[in-house]
Amino acid sequence: QVQLVESGGGLVQAGGSLRLSCAASGRTFRNYAMGWFRQAPGKERDFVAAINWDGDTYYADSGKGRFTISRDNAKTTVYLQMVSLKPEDTALYYCTASTNYYGRNRDAYNYWGQGTQVTVSS
């Protein structure tokens, strides 16, 4: 099975930037769609962004224009570049992968990482 490990989270001030990384195991990485979700205390795990096998991207309205998802198949790594961060972006960010799905439905993804914390102060 695929193992996912997130990194790059931290504490930043509002308006700052942060790049999250998700390292994935497996030689079939290029065949997977990848995504990012986030969960704040007391809230549900919400979709953030996804990228499919061909590099097509899809974003939630919350991050559109501020977040950029990308992938490096040679390094089997997916990234989430976040700029103009807001306090409401504070959450635990999860990386996820799917063998056959590309979208915002959390139940359709096959594998999940442990998450990396992003905290944005005012």
mmCIF file of C-alpha atoms in Angstrom:
data_model
loop_
_atom_site.group_PDB
_atom_site.id
_atom_site.type_symbol
_atom_site.label_atom_id
_atom_site.label_comp_id
_atom_site.label_asym_id
_atom_site.label_seq_id
_atom_site.Cartn_x
_atom_site.Cartn_y
_atom_site.Cartn_z
ATOM 1 C CA GLN A 1 0.000 0.000 0.000
ATOM 2 C CA VAL A 2 0.934 3.663 -0.360
ATOM 3 C CA GLN A 3 2.412 5.547 2.586
ATOM 4 C CA LEU A 4 2.154 9.329 2.777
ATOM 5 C CA VAL A 5 4.207 11.643 4.996
ATOM 6 C CA GLU A 6 3.434 15.365 5.213
ATOM 7 C CA SER A 7 5.900 18.067 6.223
ATOM 8 C CA GLY A 8 6.397 21.827 5.998
ATOM 9 C CA GLY A 9 3.772 23.014 8.441
ATOM 10 C CA GLY A 10 4.492 25.664 11.022
ATOM 11 C CA LEU A 11 3.561 28.979 12.575
ATOM 12 C CA VAL A 12 3.315 32.009 10.288
ATOM 13 C CA GLN A 13 1.834 35.485 10.492
ATOM 14 C CA ALA A 14 -1.187 36.529 8.465
ATOM 15 C CA GLY A 15 -0.127 37.393 4.933
ATOM 16 C CA GLY A 16 2.790 34.993 5.031
ATOM 17 C CA SER A 17 3.575 31.952 2.894
ATOM 18 C CA LEU A 18 4.181 28.279 3.498
ATOM 19 C CA ARG A 19 4.875 25.249 1.303
ATOM 20 C CA LEU A 20 3.678 21.839 2.393
ATOM 21 C CA SER A 21 5.207 18.629 1.069
ATOM 22 C CA CYS A 22 3.830 15.111 0.905
ATOM 23 C CA ALA A 23 6.286 12.301 0.248
ATOM 24 C CA ALA A 24 4.693 9.152 -1.145
ATOM 25 C CA SER A 25 5.982 5.614 -1.413
ATOM 26 C CA GLY A 26 5.459 3.359 -4.410
ATOM 27 C CA ARG A 27 6.581 3.244 -8.031
ATOM 28 C CA THR A 28 3.054 3.858 -9.295
ATOM 29 C CA PHE A 29 2.915 7.410 -7.900
ATOM 30 C CA ARG A 30 2.425 8.970 -11.337
ATOM 31 C CA ASN A 31 -0.789 6.967 -11.736
ATOM 32 C CA TYR A 32 -2.364 8.396 -8.575
ATOM 33 C CA ALA A 33 -4.468 11.473 -8.146
ATOM 34 C CA MET A 34 -3.298 13.443 -5.102
ATOM 35 C CA GLY A 35 -5.081 15.847 -2.817
ATOM 36 C CA TRP A 36 -4.967 18.018 0.270
ATOM 37 C CA PHE A 37 -7.633 18.317 2.950
ATOM 38 C CA ARG A 38 -7.634 20.290 6.182
ATOM 39 C CA GLN A 39 -9.380 20.038 9.525
ATOM 40 C CA ALA A 40 -9.683 22.755 12.163
ATOM 41 C CA PRO A 41 -10.750 22.058 15.769
ATOM 42 C CA GLY A 42 -14.483 21.407 15.964
ATOM 43 C CA LYS A 43 -14.885 21.296 12.179
ATOM 44 C CA GLU A 44 -15.120 18.633 9.496
ATOM 45 C CA ARG A 45 -12.236 17.625 7.263
ATOM 46 C CA ASP A 46 -12.618 19.875 4.215
ATOM 47 C CA PHE A 47 -11.256 19.636 0.697
ATOM 48 C CA VAL A 48 -8.482 22.059 -0.244
ATOM 49 C CA ALA A 49 -6.965 21.032 -3.580
ATOM 50 C CA ALA A 50 -6.379 18.075 -5.898
ATOM 51 C CA ILE A 51 -4.182 17.181 -8.851
ATOM 52 C CA ASN A 52 -4.792 14.306 -11.222
ATOM 53 C CA TRP A 53 -2.593 11.926 -13.213
ATOM 54 C CA ASP A 54 -2.115 14.462 -16.018
ATOM 55 C CA GLY A 55 -1.402 17.439 -13.764
ATOM 56 C CA ASP A 56 -4.854 19.005 -13.967
ATOM 57 C CA THR A 57 -5.730 20.883 -10.775
ATOM 58 C CA TYR A 58 -8.910 21.550 -8.828
ATOM 59 C CA TYR A 59 -9.339 23.929 -5.875
ATOM 60 C CA ALA A 60 -11.851 24.690 -3.180
ATOM 61 C CA ASP A 61 -13.081 28.281 -3.183
ATOM 62 C CA SER A 62 -11.336 28.869 0.145
ATOM 63 C CA GLY A 63 -7.884 28.569 -1.412
ATOM 64 C CA LYS A 64 -8.471 29.485 -5.037
ATOM 65 C CA GLY A 65 -6.076 32.212 -6.110
ATOM 66 C CA ARG A 66 -3.888 31.738 -3.019
ATOM 67 C CA PHE A 67 -3.001 28.037 -3.036
ATOM 68 C CA THR A 68 -1.175 26.056 -5.710
ATOM 69 C CA ILE A 69 -0.940 22.271 -5.813
ATOM 70 C CA SER A 70 1.812 20.623 -7.839
ATOM 71 C CA ARG A 71 3.554 17.275 -8.146
ATOM 72 C CA ASP A 72 7.026 15.967 -8.899
ATOM 73 C CA ASN A 73 6.660 12.408 -10.128
ATOM 74 C CA ALA A 74 10.420 11.797 -10.129
ATOM 75 C CA LYS A 75 10.497 12.581 -6.396
ATOM 76 C CA THR A 76 7.083 10.983 -5.749
ATOM 77 C CA THR A 77 6.113 14.161 -3.922
ATOM 78 C CA VAL A 78 3.136 16.496 -4.044
ATOM 79 C CA TYR A 79 3.247 20.095 -2.817
ATOM 80 C CA LEU A 80 0.840 22.737 -1.630
ATOM 81 C CA GLN A 81 2.169 26.277 -1.952
ATOM 82 C CA MET A 82 0.157 28.682 0.171
ATOM 83 C CA VAL A 83 0.445 32.458 0.014
ATOM 84 C CA SER A 84 -1.487 35.330 1.616
ATOM 85 C CA LEU A 85 -2.334 33.086 4.534
ATOM 86 C CA LYS A 86 -5.230 34.001 6.802
ATOM 87 C CA PRO A 87 -6.001 33.001 10.404
ATOM 88 C CA GLU A 88 -8.915 30.929 9.081
ATOM 89 C CA ASP A 89 -6.395 28.764 7.202
ATOM 90 C CA THR A 90 -5.238 27.397 10.555
ATOM 91 C CA ALA A 91 -5.783 23.632 10.534
ATOM 92 C CA LEU A 92 -4.185 20.217 10.381
ATOM 93 C CA TYR A 93 -3.440 19.597 6.700
ATOM 94 C CA TYR A 94 -3.705 16.049 5.346
ATOM 95 C CA CYS A 95 -2.283 14.587 2.166
ATOM 96 C CA THR A 96 -4.322 11.944 0.353
ATOM 97 C CA ALA A 97 -4.071 9.702 -2.698
ATOM 98 C CA SER A 98 -6.459 7.834 -4.966
ATOM 99 C CA THR A 99 -5.964 5.248 -7.682
ATOM 100 C CA ASN A 100 -9.090 6.238 -9.567
ATOM 101 C CA TYR A 101 -10.612 9.466 -8.226
ATOM 102 C CA TYR A 102 -9.980 13.160 -8.689
ATOM 103 C CA GLY A 103 -12.176 15.575 -6.775
ATOM 104 C CA ARG A 104 -13.445 16.812 -3.418
ATOM 105 C CA ASN A 105 -15.110 13.660 -2.033
ATOM 106 C CA ARG A 106 -13.029 12.550 0.961
ATOM 107 C CA ASP A 107 -14.595 9.082 0.988
ATOM 108 C CA ALA A 108 -13.232 8.314 -2.480
ATOM 109 C CA TYR A 109 -9.556 8.567 -1.533
ATOM 110 C CA ASN A 110 -7.640 5.409 -0.668
ATOM 111 C CA TYR A 111 -4.702 6.571 1.448
ATOM 112 C CA TRP A 112 -4.053 9.295 4.027
ATOM 113 C CA GLY A 113 -1.066 10.805 5.785
ATOM 114 C CA GLN A 114 -0.893 11.768 9.459
ATOM 115 C CA GLY A 115 -1.146 15.500 8.809
ATOM 116 C CA THR A 116 1.003 18.585 9.336
ATOM 117 C CA GLN A 117 -0.106 21.545 11.438
ATOM 118 C CA VAL A 118 -0.459 25.013 9.932
ATOM 119 C CA THR A 119 -1.076 27.894 12.321
ATOM 120 C CA VAL A 120 -1.618 31.445 11.082
ATOM 121 C CA SER A 121 -1.518 34.235 13.658
ATOM 122 C CA SER A 122 -3.119 37.672 13.369
#
